[in-house]
XYZ file of N, CA and C in Angstrom:
693
model
N 117.189 -130.670 40.345
C 118.008 -131.926 39.716
C 118.145 -133.171 40.120
N 118.292 -134.222 39.416
C 118.331 -135.426 39.647
C 119.536 -135.833 40.148
N 119.600 -136.951 40.563
C 121.151 -137.489 41.345
C 121.815 -137.868 40.176
N 120.964 -138.165 38.943
C 121.732 -138.756 37.793
C 122.335 -137.500 37.230
N 121.656 -136.581 36.894
C 122.122 -135.418 36.219
C 122.946 -134.421 36.771
N 123.238 -134.768 38.465
C 124.399 -134.219 39.367
C 125.845 -134.582 39.236
N 125.754 -136.192 38.736
C 126.999 -136.480 38.320
C 127.317 -135.734 37.435
N 126.599 -135.334 36.261
C 126.770 -134.934 34.828
C 127.346 -133.791 34.878
N 126.730 -132.920 35.646
C 126.809 -131.412 35.937
C 128.377 -130.968 36.774
N 128.599 -132.427 37.956
C 129.754 -132.352 38.971
C 130.998 -133.094 38.506
N 130.343 -134.021 37.849
C 131.801 -135.068 37.848
C 132.190 -134.993 36.342
N 131.623 -134.111 34.942
C 131.871 -134.378 33.764
C 133.610 -134.087 33.722
N 134.122 -135.028 33.005
C 135.646 -134.722 32.378
C 135.785 -134.505 31.529
N 134.836 -134.599 30.424
C 134.788 -134.424 28.354
C 133.513 -134.374 28.470
N 133.194 -133.122 27.751
C 131.993 -133.032 27.190
C 132.254 -132.418 25.516
N 131.515 -133.006 24.415
C 132.074 -132.931 23.103
C 130.440 -132.346 22.225
N 130.674 -131.944 21.171
C 129.305 -132.019 20.119
C 129.577 -133.165 18.928
N 128.650 -133.749 18.502
C 128.946 -134.901 17.978
C 127.549 -134.726 16.321
N 127.330 -135.308 16.101
C 126.566 -135.457 14.772
C 126.793 -134.259 13.783
N 125.492 -133.869 12.700
C 126.007 -133.281 11.492
C 127.194 -131.948 11.933
N 127.060 -131.172 13.415
C 128.062 -130.498 13.376
C 129.089 -130.887 13.337
N 129.574 -132.055 14.261
C 130.937 -132.420 14.125
C 131.411 -132.927 13.014
N 130.110 -133.289 11.917
C 130.417 -134.122 10.437
C 131.033 -133.008 9.916
N 130.603 -131.645 9.833
C 130.632 -130.883 8.999
C 129.212 -130.948 7.952
N 128.400 -131.288 8.455
C 127.355 -131.565 7.656
C 125.928 -130.597 7.855
N 126.437 -129.944 9.259
C 125.243 -128.919 9.757
C 124.358 -128.038 8.689
N 122.949 -128.036 9.227
C 122.185 -126.934 8.268
C 121.960 -125.591 9.471
N 120.943 -124.629 9.076
C 120.811 -123.940 9.847
C 119.582 -124.487 10.671
N 118.860 -125.667 10.774
C 118.086 -126.588 11.744
C 118.651 -127.658 12.209
N 119.716 -127.587 12.066
C 120.554 -128.865 12.517
C 120.378 -128.877 14.397
N 120.043 -129.978 15.046
C 120.274 -129.864 16.439
C 122.108 -129.774 16.602
N 121.914 -129.738 17.969
C 122.924 -129.535 18.474
C 123.031 -131.090 19.802
N 123.955 -131.860 19.129
C 124.102 -133.344 19.791
C 125.078 -132.940 20.771
N 124.844 -133.417 21.941
C 126.217 -133.588 22.934
C 126.359 -135.439 23.032
N 127.730 -135.476 23.674
C 128.236 -136.436 24.081
C 129.345 -135.890 25.201
N 129.346 -137.330 26.242
C 130.409 -136.574 27.244
C 130.338 -137.763 28.393
N 131.822 -137.486 29.199
C 132.122 -138.507 30.063
C 132.229 -138.181 31.401
N 131.263 -139.118 32.204
C 131.545 -138.459 33.770
C 132.317 -139.512 34.393
N 132.511 -138.886 35.443
C 133.628 -140.056 36.240
C 133.263 -140.212 38.278
N 132.149 -140.961 38.060
C 131.516 -140.689 39.264
C 132.502 -141.188 40.773
N 132.256 -140.613 41.838
C 132.909 -140.559 42.761
C 133.393 -142.163 43.543
N 134.143 -142.824 43.271
C 134.742 -143.719 43.826
C 133.784 -144.354 44.730
N 133.973 -143.623 46.072
C 132.707 -144.461 47.423
C 131.319 -144.926 46.532
N 130.845 -144.232 45.666
C 129.566 -144.428 45.183
C 129.716 -146.180 44.541
N 130.723 -146.809 44.197
C 130.538 -147.952 44.025
C 130.731 -149.065 45.192
N 130.765 -148.463 45.988
C 131.198 -149.512 47.420
C 129.955 -149.756 47.628
N 128.552 -149.224 47.615
C 127.412 -150.021 48.030
C 126.989 -150.787 47.199
N 125.606 -151.455 47.543
C 124.798 -152.096 46.833
C 124.113 -151.470 45.487
N 124.116 -150.439 45.485
C 123.368 -149.605 44.321
C 124.572 -148.599 43.647
N 124.585 -148.977 42.783
C 126.037 -148.469 41.740
C 125.638 -147.185 41.296
N 126.488 -146.140 40.950
C 125.907 -145.429 39.848
C 125.823 -145.825 38.581
N 124.943 -144.965 37.870
C 124.557 -145.452 36.370
C 125.768 -145.330 35.060
N 125.542 -146.072 34.316
C 126.500 -146.357 33.631
C 126.368 -145.826 32.301
N 125.237 -144.779 32.184
C 124.948 -143.323 30.793
C 123.849 -142.470 31.717
N 123.716 -141.579 31.664
C 123.148 -140.429 31.698
C 122.620 -139.808 30.942
N 121.162 -139.452 30.392
C 120.611 -138.848 29.623
C 120.227 -137.474 30.136
N 120.637 -136.605 29.267
C 120.417 -135.057 29.933
C 121.856 -134.507 30.808
N 121.354 -133.311 31.377
C 120.240 -133.046 31.763
C 119.713 -131.831 30.650
N 120.711 -131.514 29.948
C 120.509 -130.729 28.763
C 119.691 -131.381 27.818
N 118.895 -130.944 26.636
C 118.322 -131.655 25.383
C 119.828 -132.290 24.723
N 119.347 -133.338 24.385
C 120.044 -134.123 23.327
C 121.478 -134.159 23.897
N 121.628 -134.441 24.984
C 122.797 -134.568 25.742
C 122.767 -135.859 26.178
N 123.757 -136.964 26.042
C 123.707 -138.194 26.651
C 125.315 -137.856 27.245
N 125.858 -138.843 28.237
C 127.009 -138.997 28.940
C 127.028 -140.496 29.391
N 128.380 -141.150 28.973
C 128.729 -142.436 29.563
C 129.595 -141.975 31.196
N 129.192 -143.246 31.957
C 130.423 -143.127 33.123
C 131.583 -143.737 32.761
N 132.785 -143.287 33.226
C 133.803 -143.478 32.415
C 134.326 -144.757 32.071
N 134.162 -145.748 32.807
C 134.514 -147.333 32.948
C 133.331 -147.918 31.611
N 132.270 -147.123 31.598
C 131.513 -147.955 30.567
C 132.006 -147.516 29.253
N 132.155 -146.227 29.069
C 132.985 -145.664 27.948
C 134.138 -146.483 27.350
N 135.177 -147.048 28.595
C 136.398 -147.790 27.829
C 135.845 -148.986 27.667
N 134.237 -149.761 28.335
C 134.151 -151.007 28.164
C 134.001 -151.031 26.292
N 133.050 -149.977 26.391
C 132.735 -149.585 24.666
C 133.558 -149.393 23.754
N 134.893 -148.831 24.194
C 135.465 -147.789 22.956
C 136.558 -149.208 23.063
N 136.845 -150.181 23.658
C 137.936 -151.322 23.590
C 137.067 -152.115 22.500
N 136.112 -152.030 22.350
C 135.358 -153.009 21.169
C 134.811 -152.312 19.757
N 136.064 -151.180 19.811
C 135.743 -150.221 18.857
C 134.599 -149.812 18.493
N 133.584 -149.342 19.474
C 132.607 -149.046 18.885
C 132.282 -147.650 18.360
N 131.862 -147.112 17.374
C 131.989 -145.997 16.321
C 131.732 -144.967 16.992
N 130.553 -145.070 17.943
C 129.984 -143.955 18.035
C 130.785 -143.160 19.508
N 131.501 -144.637 20.610
C 131.931 -143.797 21.211
C 133.551 -143.501 20.780
N 134.139 -144.117 19.951
C 134.913 -143.162 19.093
C 135.454 -142.003 18.867
N 133.910 -141.604 18.070
C 133.835 -140.544 17.443
C 133.627 -139.260 18.707
N 132.809 -139.692 19.755
C 133.087 -138.734 20.695
C 134.218 -138.558 21.374
N 135.485 -139.278 21.605
C 136.741 -139.348 21.584
C 137.554 -138.220 20.816
N 137.148 -138.233 19.266
C 137.923 -137.861 18.462
C 137.016 -136.502 17.772
N 136.226 -136.057 18.491
C 135.179 -135.153 17.928
C 135.782 -133.213 18.120
N 136.188 -132.757 17.269
C 136.879 -131.525 17.116
C 136.234 -130.605 17.965
N 135.153 -130.771 17.886
C 134.251 -129.564 18.885
C 134.103 -130.112 20.506
N 135.443 -129.738 21.337
C 134.971 -130.170 22.505
C 134.933 -128.619 23.886
N 133.632 -129.067 24.577
C 132.979 -127.972 25.202
C 133.838 -127.930 26.965
N 133.989 -129.498 27.007
C 134.508 -129.003 28.317
C 135.513 -130.334 28.347
N 137.027 -129.885 29.003
C 137.873 -130.929 29.088
C 138.597 -130.849 30.226
N 138.609 -131.573 31.538
C 139.299 -131.613 32.497
C 140.910 -131.919 32.301
N 141.632 -131.496 33.647
C 143.007 -133.009 33.403
C 142.580 -133.737 33.261
N 141.671 -134.606 34.010
C 141.661 -136.530 33.873
C 140.502 -136.685 32.782
N 140.114 -135.536 32.181
C 139.645 -135.743 30.521
C 141.016 -135.832 29.168
N 141.794 -135.056 29.849
C 143.192 -134.869 28.706
C 143.687 -136.225 28.841
N 143.765 -136.723 30.124
C 144.301 -138.586 30.134
C 143.588 -139.299 29.502
N 142.332 -138.726 29.362
C 142.043 -139.969 28.566
C 141.872 -140.015 27.284
N 141.743 -138.515 26.774
C 141.990 -138.427 25.150
C 143.876 -138.602 24.936
N 144.436 -138.809 26.055
C 145.655 -138.791 25.770
C 145.751 -140.439 25.418
N 145.240 -141.225 26.088
C 145.256 -142.801 25.743
C 144.041 -143.437 25.044
N 143.474 -142.376 23.966
C 142.616 -142.880 23.508
C 143.025 -143.913 22.330
N 144.312 -143.890 22.159
C 144.651 -144.307 20.842
C 145.099 -146.104 21.070
N 145.012 -146.449 22.702
C 144.723 -147.579 22.973
C 143.797 -148.496 23.002
N 142.896 -147.718 22.520
C 141.305 -148.739 22.279
C 141.443 -149.178 20.722
N 142.285 -148.711 20.020
C 142.057 -148.810 18.724
C 142.738 -150.156 18.345
N 142.430 -150.854 17.636
C 142.652 -152.323 16.931
C 142.178 -152.679 15.567
N 142.568 -153.733 14.898
C 141.697 -154.233 14.080
C 140.598 -154.526 13.854
N 140.030 -154.634 15.159
C 138.935 -154.693 15.475
C 137.845 -153.705 14.622
N 138.057 -152.560 14.400
C 137.263 -151.654 14.217
C 136.936 -152.125 12.333
N 137.396 -152.933 11.693
C 137.199 -153.006 10.596
C 135.917 -153.857 10.644
N 135.536 -155.157 11.843
C 134.596 -155.773 12.041
C 133.343 -154.609 12.312
N 133.701 -153.521 13.708
C 132.378 -152.799 14.079
C 132.105 -152.018 13.024
N 133.047 -151.289 12.176
C 132.233 -150.132 11.494
C 131.713 -150.815 9.972
N 132.552 -151.984 9.520
C 131.813 -152.718 8.068
C 130.214 -153.674 9.136
N 130.031 -153.596 10.084
C 128.878 -154.331 10.405
C 127.845 -153.075 10.711
N 128.100 -151.826 11.615
C 127.453 -151.068 11.211
C 126.595 -150.933 10.407
N 127.588 -150.630 8.923
C 127.350 -150.349 7.471
C 126.396 -151.107 7.070
N 126.957 -152.207 7.524
C 126.017 -153.254 6.525
C 124.769 -153.863 7.229
N 124.555 -153.059 8.152
C 123.577 -153.384 8.810
C 122.282 -152.468 8.240
N 122.967 -150.939 8.538
C 122.109 -149.727 8.333
C 121.885 -150.432 6.277
N 122.831 -150.756 5.879
C 122.349 -150.991 4.267
C 121.308 -152.291 4.147
N 121.638 -153.194 5.181
C 120.713 -154.539 4.841
C 119.362 -153.879 5.135
N 118.951 -152.800 5.935
C 117.786 -152.285 6.607
C 117.388 -151.048 5.429
N 118.033 -150.530 4.708
C 117.738 -149.914 3.651
C 116.815 -150.384 2.305
N 117.690 -151.750 2.248
C 117.046 -152.269 1.260
C 116.051 -152.803 1.257
N 115.882 -153.602 2.863
C 114.494 -154.176 2.999
C 113.407 -153.225 3.118
N 113.407 -152.091 3.537
C 112.947 -150.537 3.939
C 112.239 -150.275 2.245
N 113.317 -150.701 1.091
C 112.992 -150.112 0.373
C 112.168 -150.778 -0.680
N 112.255 -152.191 -0.089
C 111.889 -153.639 -0.866
C 110.354 -153.430 -0.501
N 109.817 -152.840 0.891
C 108.939 -153.157 1.564
C 108.083 -152.069 1.373
N 108.297 -150.504 0.863
C 107.735 -149.657 0.871
C 107.828 -149.028 -0.425
N 108.987 -148.807 -1.116
C 109.408 -148.327 -2.234
C 109.918 -146.667 -1.925
N 110.329 -146.704 -0.302
C 110.934 -145.345 0.125
C 112.913 -145.845 -0.169
N 113.006 -144.722 0.235
C 114.548 -145.073 0.571
C 114.522 -143.981 1.964
N 115.186 -144.428 2.997
C 115.970 -143.654 3.896
C 117.034 -143.352 3.087
N 117.189 -141.865 2.790
C 118.332 -141.719 2.231
C 119.495 -141.066 3.487
N 118.704 -140.350 4.495
C 119.509 -140.230 5.830
C 120.211 -141.284 6.363
N 119.488 -142.247 6.472
C 120.738 -143.285 6.843
C 121.595 -143.708 5.811
N 121.182 -144.029 4.113
C 122.004 -144.175 3.117
C 123.257 -143.238 3.638
N 123.153 -141.922 3.818
C 124.691 -140.827 3.972
C 125.012 -141.447 4.967
N 124.613 -141.796 5.898
C 125.446 -142.380 7.443
C 126.355 -143.606 7.113
N 125.870 -144.454 5.791
C 125.946 -145.571 5.996
C 127.702 -145.583 5.474
N 127.187 -144.485 4.050
C 128.617 -144.452 3.081
C 129.474 -143.409 4.150
N 129.213 -142.959 5.173
C 129.955 -141.889 6.107
C 131.004 -142.986 6.963
N 130.023 -144.070 6.934
C 130.492 -144.674 7.964
C 131.572 -145.767 7.566
N 131.320 -146.211 6.643
C 132.447 -146.985 5.612
C 133.898 -146.377 5.430
N 133.679 -144.985 4.739
C 134.774 -144.484 4.938
C 135.272 -143.839 6.054
N 135.000 -143.589 7.217
C 135.627 -143.502 8.514
C 136.369 -144.740 8.713
N 135.461 -146.179 8.720
C 136.220 -147.165 8.947
C 137.639 -147.631 8.244
N 137.530 -147.331 7.151
C 138.579 -147.476 5.928
C 139.857 -146.103 6.814
N 139.430 -145.081 7.307
C 140.204 -144.062 7.725
C 140.689 -144.705 9.126
N 140.124 -144.738 9.935
C 140.713 -145.474 11.338
C 141.546 -146.523 11.204
N 141.577 -147.245 10.388
C 142.908 -148.698 10.096
C 143.938 -148.186 9.092
N 143.893 -147.100 8.612
C 144.900 -146.977 7.714
C 145.765 -146.212 8.913
N 144.921 -144.816 9.665
C 145.823 -143.994 10.022
C 146.041 -143.600 11.354
N 144.789 -144.991 12.343
C 145.272 -144.729 13.276
C 144.470 -143.340 14.122
N 143.571 -142.707 13.285
C 142.750 -141.856 13.867
C 141.230 -142.196 13.089
N 140.319 -141.813 14.250
C 139.022 -141.670 13.995
C 138.308 -140.244 12.648
N 137.995 -140.677 11.824
C 137.731 -139.478 11.066
C 135.948 -139.156 11.766
N 136.328 -137.867 12.209
C 134.477 -137.414 12.432
C 134.602 -136.361 11.358
N 135.254 -135.342 11.130
C 134.683 -134.045 10.527
C 134.845 -134.569 8.680
N 134.300 -134.782 7.881
C 133.529 -135.130 6.604
C 133.390 -133.668 5.700
N 133.528 -133.154 6.268
C 133.300 -131.825 5.215
C 133.567 -131.496 4.007
N 135.299 -132.312 3.492
C 135.554 -132.162 2.401
C 134.572 -132.816 1.213
N 133.587 -134.178 1.892
C 132.391 -134.914 0.898
C 130.959 -134.235 1.288
N 131.068 -132.758 1.932
C 129.967 -132.453 2.312
C 128.672 -131.986 1.159
N 128.866 -131.498 0.058
C 128.190 -131.831 -1.339
C 127.883 -132.820 -1.087
N 128.474 -134.218 -1.859
C 127.888 -135.766 -1.779
C 127.302 -136.044 -1.155
N 127.692 -136.140 0.152
C 126.511 -136.656 1.449
C 125.352 -135.981 1.541
N 125.425 -134.917 1.321
C 123.979 -133.870 1.121
C 123.172 -133.995 0.381
N 123.574 -134.448 -0.598
C 123.133 -135.152 -2.100
C 122.097 -136.216 -2.087
N 122.909 -137.210 -1.331
C 122.247 -138.428 -0.874
C 121.586 -138.392 0.065
N 121.481 -137.407 0.940
C 120.690 -137.035 2.339
C 119.990 -136.819 1.695
N 119.644 -135.537 0.373
C 118.476 -134.870 -0.160
C 117.421 -136.160 -1.059
N 118.082 -137.229 -1.750
C 117.891 -138.182 -2.479
C 117.811 -137.816 -3.933
N 119.045 -137.007 -3.615
C 119.614 -136.878 -5.422
C 120.372 -137.431 -5.996
N 120.766 -138.504 -5.229
C 121.290 -139.833 -6.044
C 120.650 -140.874 -6.121
N 120.958 -141.174 -7.084
C 120.097 -142.598 -7.396
C 120.263 -143.539 -6.883
N 119.746 -144.542 -5.807
C 119.753 -145.444 -5.420
C 120.931 -146.504 -5.933
N 121.033 -146.718 -7.020
C 121.678 -147.758 -7.621
C 123.371 -147.029 -7.353
N 123.555 -145.895 -7.984
C 124.369 -145.268 -7.537
C 125.178 -144.939 -6.393
N 124.176 -145.301 -5.119
C 124.528 -144.915 -3.569
C 125.036 -146.708 -3.331
N 124.537 -148.030 -4.276
C 124.300 -148.982 -3.454
C 126.172 -149.451 -4.299
N 126.669 -148.621 -5.419
C 127.906 -148.710 -6.003
C 128.951 -148.127 -5.068
N 128.650 -146.967 -4.659
C 129.534 -146.320 -4.052
C 129.510 -147.282 -2.470
N 129.101 -147.674 -2.321
C 128.968 -148.633 -0.749
C 129.632 -150.252 -0.958
N 129.683 -150.413 -2.436
C 130.283 -151.286 -2.492
C 131.432 -151.126 -2.841
N 132.082 -150.171 -3.361
C 133.133 -149.605 -3.376
C 133.766 -149.145 -1.939
N 132.726 -148.822 -1.348
C 133.661 -148.236 -0.216
C 133.978 -149.593 0.932
N 132.902 -150.465 0.696
C 133.045 -151.921 1.459
C 134.563 -152.480 1.022
N 134.496 -152.445 -0.361
C 135.865 -153.463 -0.763
C 137.372 -152.481 -0.190
N 137.144 -151.116 -0.216
C 138.079 -150.365 -0.110
C 138.547 -150.722 1.589
N 137.242 -150.571 2.418
C 137.378 -150.961 3.875
C 138.022 -152.637 4.419
N 137.763 -153.631 3.284
C 137.894 -154.859 3.239
C 139.630 -154.491 2.910
N 140.586 -153.576 2.255
C 141.563 -153.432 1.679
C 142.750 -152.720 2.703
N 141.698 -151.936 3.541
C 142.657 -151.549 4.774
C 142.649 -152.216 5.952
N 142.045 -153.207 6.372
C 142.023 -154.035 6.958
C 142.898 -154.951 6.768
N 143.461 -155.295 5.887
C 144.111 -156.350 5.423
C 145.670 -155.791 5.262
N 145.531 -153.900 4.987
C 147.123 -153.698 5.014
C 147.188 -153.304 6.145
N 146.175 -153.015 7.196
C 146.023 -152.270 8.653
C 147.826 -152.946 10.000
N 148.184 -151.445 9.781
C 148.920 -151.403 10.839
C 148.818 -151.286 12.602
N 147.403 -151.699 12.809
C 146.965 -151.327 13.904
C 147.077 -152.915 14.573
N 147.192 -153.184 16.053
C 147.213 -154.624 16.702
C 146.317 -155.335 16.418
N 145.980 -156.317 16.576
C 145.027 -157.014 16.471
C 143.860 -156.805 17.705
N 143.981 -156.182 18.733
C 143.815 -156.192 20.186
C 144.042 -154.891 20.819
N 143.169 -154.232 21.191
C 143.205 -153.268 21.912
C 144.512 -153.018 23.096
N 145.187 -151.907 23.643
C 146.122 -151.971 24.927
C 145.248 -151.624 25.900
N 144.322 -153.128 26.474
C 144.016 -152.685 27.653
C 144.568 -152.934 29.182
N 145.784 -153.302 29.025
C 146.545 -152.615 30.277
C 146.890 -151.136 30.387
N 146.661 -150.346 29.054
C 146.998 -149.133 29.055
C 145.547 -148.513 29.844
N 144.272 -149.092 29.138
C 143.159 -148.142 29.874
C 143.177 -148.902 31.023
N 143.139 -149.838 31.450
C 142.999 -150.181 32.645
C 143.811 -149.363 34.095
N 145.210 -149.442 33.249
C 146.281 -147.980 34.177
C 145.027 -146.743 34.407
N 144.656 -146.324 33.235
C 144.307 -145.213 33.211
C 142.800 -144.847 34.135
N 141.966 -146.512 33.845
C 140.896 -146.414 34.932
C 141.141 -146.594 36.292
N 142.300 -147.094 36.939
C 142.689 -147.077 38.304
C 143.218 -145.900 38.274
N 143.946 -145.238 38.307
C 143.935 -143.833 38.109
C 142.924 -142.850 38.380
N 141.641 -143.081 37.746
C 140.656 -142.329 37.788
C 139.766 -142.681 39.221
N 139.854 -143.898 39.632
C 139.395 -144.592 40.693
C 139.701 -144.034 41.616
N 141.362 -144.310 41.736
C 141.959 -143.606 42.717
C 141.836 -141.968 43.326
N 141.786 -141.449 42.251
C 141.689 -139.858 42.687
C 140.285 -139.648 43.015
N 139.195 -139.903 42.338
C 137.626 -140.277 43.091
C 137.500 -140.748 44.120
N 138.525 -141.223 44.708
C 138.250 -141.323 46.518
C 137.953 -139.754 47.433
N 138.520 -138.807 46.328
C 138.569 -137.204 47.347
C 137.103 -136.718 46.813
N 136.444 -137.368 45.882
C 135.397 -136.886 44.962
C 134.377 -136.869 46.262
N 133.776 -135.702 46.613
C 132.019 -135.691 47.345
C 131.499 -136.488 46.910
N 130.540 -137.171 47.580
C 129.414 -137.682 47.694
C 128.122 -137.165 47.898
N 127.232 -136.814 46.861
C 126.192 -136.572 47.502
C 124.743 -137.506 47.011
């Protein structure tokens, strides 16, 4: 086992299942995608060589962020990271992980309108460009674009990150299978983009995330990490 993998196996504070299984869109052949957070021992930051900001593995389809990197990304309203913090499928949760989930609301701000909207818009632009170039549609990408637009409006309205979209399973899987005309998918995307803009205009989320609360959490993790063994 590599040193990086040992950080995950020995210092993880949160591990969840994401992707189709968390979305409620899985089928019999679906992969089990895992994301997690580890807190590297504080003494590892004292030398010239710092611990990694993220680690692939050791299991297949497993990816973990070091807690500071996760906090930095979450403060920008990164949808992938926020989904990790709100996944309903939690496989590992330590007391430190519980404190992370307790402060997750501090990461949210009206920036979500930009990040979710930009991610979806980028996917839509790539869809159109690929279709114009090849005549084919990447239907799985189209499905996730629609899911992201809905999730963005949801977080702006509720202050909660929408992960489980099983209530739209039939629609989204029909899009994924190419059973919905591209013109209809485009119309849905435009309607959801307008809804996202309306949610952004009406949101009660603050303009900026609560960096002080996140910083207090992270300082506590580093203080606690002074007692962690370094290998």
